[in-house]
mmCIF file of C-alpha atoms in Angstrom:
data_model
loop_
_atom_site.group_PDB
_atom_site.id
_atom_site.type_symbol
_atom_site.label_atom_id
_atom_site.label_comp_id
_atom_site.label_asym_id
_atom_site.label_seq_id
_atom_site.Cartn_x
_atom_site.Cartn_y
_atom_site.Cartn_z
ATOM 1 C CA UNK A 1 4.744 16.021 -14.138
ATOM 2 C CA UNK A 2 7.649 13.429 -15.074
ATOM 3 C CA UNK A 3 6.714 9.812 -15.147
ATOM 4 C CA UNK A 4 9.120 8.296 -11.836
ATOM 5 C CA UNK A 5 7.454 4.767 -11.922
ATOM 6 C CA UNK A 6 9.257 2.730 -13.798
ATOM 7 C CA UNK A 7 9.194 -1.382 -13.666
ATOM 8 C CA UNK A 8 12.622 -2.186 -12.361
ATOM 9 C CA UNK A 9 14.495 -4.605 -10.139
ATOM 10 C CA UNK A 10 14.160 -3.075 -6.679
ATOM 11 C CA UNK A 11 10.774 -1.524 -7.008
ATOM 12 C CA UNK A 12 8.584 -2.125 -4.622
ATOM 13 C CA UNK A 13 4.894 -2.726 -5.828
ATOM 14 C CA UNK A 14 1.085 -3.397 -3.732
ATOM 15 C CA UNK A 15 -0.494 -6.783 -5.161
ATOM 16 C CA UNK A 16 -3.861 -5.706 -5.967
ATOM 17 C CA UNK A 17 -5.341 -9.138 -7.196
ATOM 18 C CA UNK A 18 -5.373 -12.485 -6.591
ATOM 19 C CA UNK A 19 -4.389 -13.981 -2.936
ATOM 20 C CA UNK A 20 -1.975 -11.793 -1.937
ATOM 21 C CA UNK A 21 -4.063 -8.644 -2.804
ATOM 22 C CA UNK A 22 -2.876 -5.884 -0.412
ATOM 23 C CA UNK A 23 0.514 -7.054 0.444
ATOM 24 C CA UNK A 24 3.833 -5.603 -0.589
ATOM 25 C CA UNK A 25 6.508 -7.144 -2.694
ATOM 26 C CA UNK A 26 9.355 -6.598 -4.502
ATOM 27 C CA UNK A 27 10.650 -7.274 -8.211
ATOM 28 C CA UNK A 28 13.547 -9.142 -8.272
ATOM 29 C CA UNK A 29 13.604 -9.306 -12.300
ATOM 30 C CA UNK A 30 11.822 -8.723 -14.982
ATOM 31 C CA UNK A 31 10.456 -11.944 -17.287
ATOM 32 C CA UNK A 32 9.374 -10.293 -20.564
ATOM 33 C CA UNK A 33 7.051 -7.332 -21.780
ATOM 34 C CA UNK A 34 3.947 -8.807 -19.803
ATOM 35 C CA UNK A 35 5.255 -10.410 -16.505
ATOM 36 C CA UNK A 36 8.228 -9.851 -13.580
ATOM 37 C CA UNK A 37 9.157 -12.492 -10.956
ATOM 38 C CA UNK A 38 8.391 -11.073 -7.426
ATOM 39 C CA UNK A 39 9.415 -11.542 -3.513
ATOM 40 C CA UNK A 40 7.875 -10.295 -0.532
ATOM 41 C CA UNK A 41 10.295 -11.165 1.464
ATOM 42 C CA UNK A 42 8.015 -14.072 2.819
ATOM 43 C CA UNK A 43 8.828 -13.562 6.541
ATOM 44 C CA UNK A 44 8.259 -9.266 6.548
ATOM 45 C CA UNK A 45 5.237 -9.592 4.069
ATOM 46 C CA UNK A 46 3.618 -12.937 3.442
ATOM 47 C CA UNK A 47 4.462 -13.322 -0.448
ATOM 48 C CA UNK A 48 6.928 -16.063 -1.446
ATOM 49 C CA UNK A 49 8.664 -15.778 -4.876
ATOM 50 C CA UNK A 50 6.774 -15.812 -8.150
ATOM 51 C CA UNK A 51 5.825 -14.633 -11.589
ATOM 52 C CA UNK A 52 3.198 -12.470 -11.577
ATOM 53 C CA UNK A 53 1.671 -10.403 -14.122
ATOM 54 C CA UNK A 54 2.001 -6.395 -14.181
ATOM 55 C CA UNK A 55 -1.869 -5.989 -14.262
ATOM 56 C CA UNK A 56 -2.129 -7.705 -10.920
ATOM 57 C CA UNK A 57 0.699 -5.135 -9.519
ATOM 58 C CA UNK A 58 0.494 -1.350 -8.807
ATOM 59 C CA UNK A 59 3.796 0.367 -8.476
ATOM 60 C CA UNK A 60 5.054 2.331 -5.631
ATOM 61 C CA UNK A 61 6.865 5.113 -5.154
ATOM 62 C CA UNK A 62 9.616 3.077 -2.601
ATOM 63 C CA UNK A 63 12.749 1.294 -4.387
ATOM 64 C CA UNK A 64 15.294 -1.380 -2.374
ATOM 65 C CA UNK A 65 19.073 -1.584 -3.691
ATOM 66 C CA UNK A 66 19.310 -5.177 -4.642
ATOM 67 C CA UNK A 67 20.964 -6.707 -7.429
ATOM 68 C CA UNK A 68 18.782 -8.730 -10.122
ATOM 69 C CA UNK A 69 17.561 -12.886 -8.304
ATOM 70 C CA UNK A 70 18.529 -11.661 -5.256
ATOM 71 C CA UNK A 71 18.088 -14.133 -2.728
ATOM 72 C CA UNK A 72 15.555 -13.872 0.107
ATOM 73 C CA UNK A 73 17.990 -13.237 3.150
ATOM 74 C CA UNK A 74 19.909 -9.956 0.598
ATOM 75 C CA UNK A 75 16.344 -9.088 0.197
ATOM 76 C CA UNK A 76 15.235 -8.971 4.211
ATOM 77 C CA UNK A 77 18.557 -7.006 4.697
ATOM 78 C CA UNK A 78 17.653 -4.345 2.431
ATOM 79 C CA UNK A 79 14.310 -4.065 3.470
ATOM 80 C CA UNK A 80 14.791 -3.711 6.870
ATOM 81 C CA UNK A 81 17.865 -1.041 5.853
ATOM 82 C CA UNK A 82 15.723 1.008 4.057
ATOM 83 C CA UNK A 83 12.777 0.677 6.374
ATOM 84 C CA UNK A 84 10.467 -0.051 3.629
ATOM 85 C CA UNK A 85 7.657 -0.829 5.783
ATOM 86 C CA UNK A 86 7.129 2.216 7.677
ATOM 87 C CA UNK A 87 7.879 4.165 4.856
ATOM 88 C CA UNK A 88 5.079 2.477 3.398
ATOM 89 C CA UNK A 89 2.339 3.302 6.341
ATOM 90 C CA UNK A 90 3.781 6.557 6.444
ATOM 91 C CA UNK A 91 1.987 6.997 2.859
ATOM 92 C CA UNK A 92 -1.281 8.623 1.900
ATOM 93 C CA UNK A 93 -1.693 5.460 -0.216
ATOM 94 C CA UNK A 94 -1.439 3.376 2.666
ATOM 95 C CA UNK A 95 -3.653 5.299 4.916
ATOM 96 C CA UNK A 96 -6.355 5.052 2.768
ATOM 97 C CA UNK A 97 -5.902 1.125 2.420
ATOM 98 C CA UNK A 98 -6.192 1.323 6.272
ATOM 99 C CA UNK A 99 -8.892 3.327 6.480
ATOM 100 C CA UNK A 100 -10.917 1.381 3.703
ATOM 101 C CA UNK A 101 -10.437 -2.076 5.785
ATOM 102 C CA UNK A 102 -11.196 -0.731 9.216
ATOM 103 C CA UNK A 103 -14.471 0.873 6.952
ATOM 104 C CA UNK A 104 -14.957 -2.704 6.167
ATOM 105 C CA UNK A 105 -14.980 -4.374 9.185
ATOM 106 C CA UNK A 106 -17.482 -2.054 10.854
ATOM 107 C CA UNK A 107 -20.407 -3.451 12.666
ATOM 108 C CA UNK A 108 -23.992 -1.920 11.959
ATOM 109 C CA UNK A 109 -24.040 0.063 15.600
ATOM 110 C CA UNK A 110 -20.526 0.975 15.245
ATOM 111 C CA UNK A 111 -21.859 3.053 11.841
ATOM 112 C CA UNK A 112 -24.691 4.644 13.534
ATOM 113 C CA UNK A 113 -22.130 6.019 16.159
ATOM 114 C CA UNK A 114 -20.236 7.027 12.887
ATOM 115 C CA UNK A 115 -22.778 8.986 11.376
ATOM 116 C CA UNK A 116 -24.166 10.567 14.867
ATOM 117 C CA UNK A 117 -20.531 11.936 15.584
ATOM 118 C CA UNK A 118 -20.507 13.769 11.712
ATOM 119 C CA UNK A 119 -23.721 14.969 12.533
ATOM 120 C CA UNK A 120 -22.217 16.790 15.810
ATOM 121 C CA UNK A 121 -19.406 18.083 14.541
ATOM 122 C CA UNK A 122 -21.294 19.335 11.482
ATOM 123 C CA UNK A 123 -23.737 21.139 13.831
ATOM 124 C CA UNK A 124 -20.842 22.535 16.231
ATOM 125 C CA UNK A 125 -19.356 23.724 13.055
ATOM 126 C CA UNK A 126 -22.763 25.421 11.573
ATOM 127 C CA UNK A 127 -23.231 27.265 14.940
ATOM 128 C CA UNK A 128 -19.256 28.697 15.095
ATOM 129 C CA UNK A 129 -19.838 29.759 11.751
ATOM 130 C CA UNK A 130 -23.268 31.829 12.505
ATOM 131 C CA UNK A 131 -21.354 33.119 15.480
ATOM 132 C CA UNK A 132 -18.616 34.663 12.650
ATOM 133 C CA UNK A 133 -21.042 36.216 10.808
ATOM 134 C CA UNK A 134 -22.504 37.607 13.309
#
């Protein structure tokens, strides 16, 4: 397995601390060993331009062609060119973000109906099974 994330300008990366946690971004250049200056762009994703540190970043698999400081209007074009964002949902990564927030937001009924529909579909499965082995 070769190593195909590598902290460059382009790379698109998830937030996963602070108040942006969960959003996309992109790096636009790199500040030293420990920190890279980032950009959503602020009108797809919600992050303006800053430094941020690397632990507060998780790199993706997705990459933009943009040149290093690009500026926020070269960065919306190439987004939208390489469809960045539905690549993104299209991802197991993303999914699972998805299904981990609607998780989240569920009421204490809306579990119950949860755990009562496993319980069918385990029991339809048990008795489709018995009828194989039989």
């Amino acid at each position: 397995m070769v190593f195909k994330r590598y902290v460059e300008v382009g790379r698109v990366v998830l937030i996963n601390y602070g108040p942006d946690a969960g959003k996309l971004a992109t790096i636009i250049d790199v500040v030293d060993q420990n920190k890279c200056l980032i950009d959503g762009p602020a009108n797809l994703t919600g992050v303006t331009r800053q430094v941020i540190s690397y632990g507060r970043i998780a790199l993706t698999d997705l990459t933009v062609k943009i040149s290093r400081n690009a500026r926020q209007k070269t960065l919306t074009a190439a987004w939208t060119e390489a469809d960045i964002q539905a690549k993104w949902d299209a991802t197991s990564w993303a999914k699972k973000l998805a299904a981990k927030r609607k998780r989240a937001t569920l009421s204490d009924f809306d579990r119950f109906k949860v755990m009562v529909a496993k319980k069918q579909k385990s029991s339809i499965i048990a008795k489709k099974m018995k009828e194989l082995a039989a």
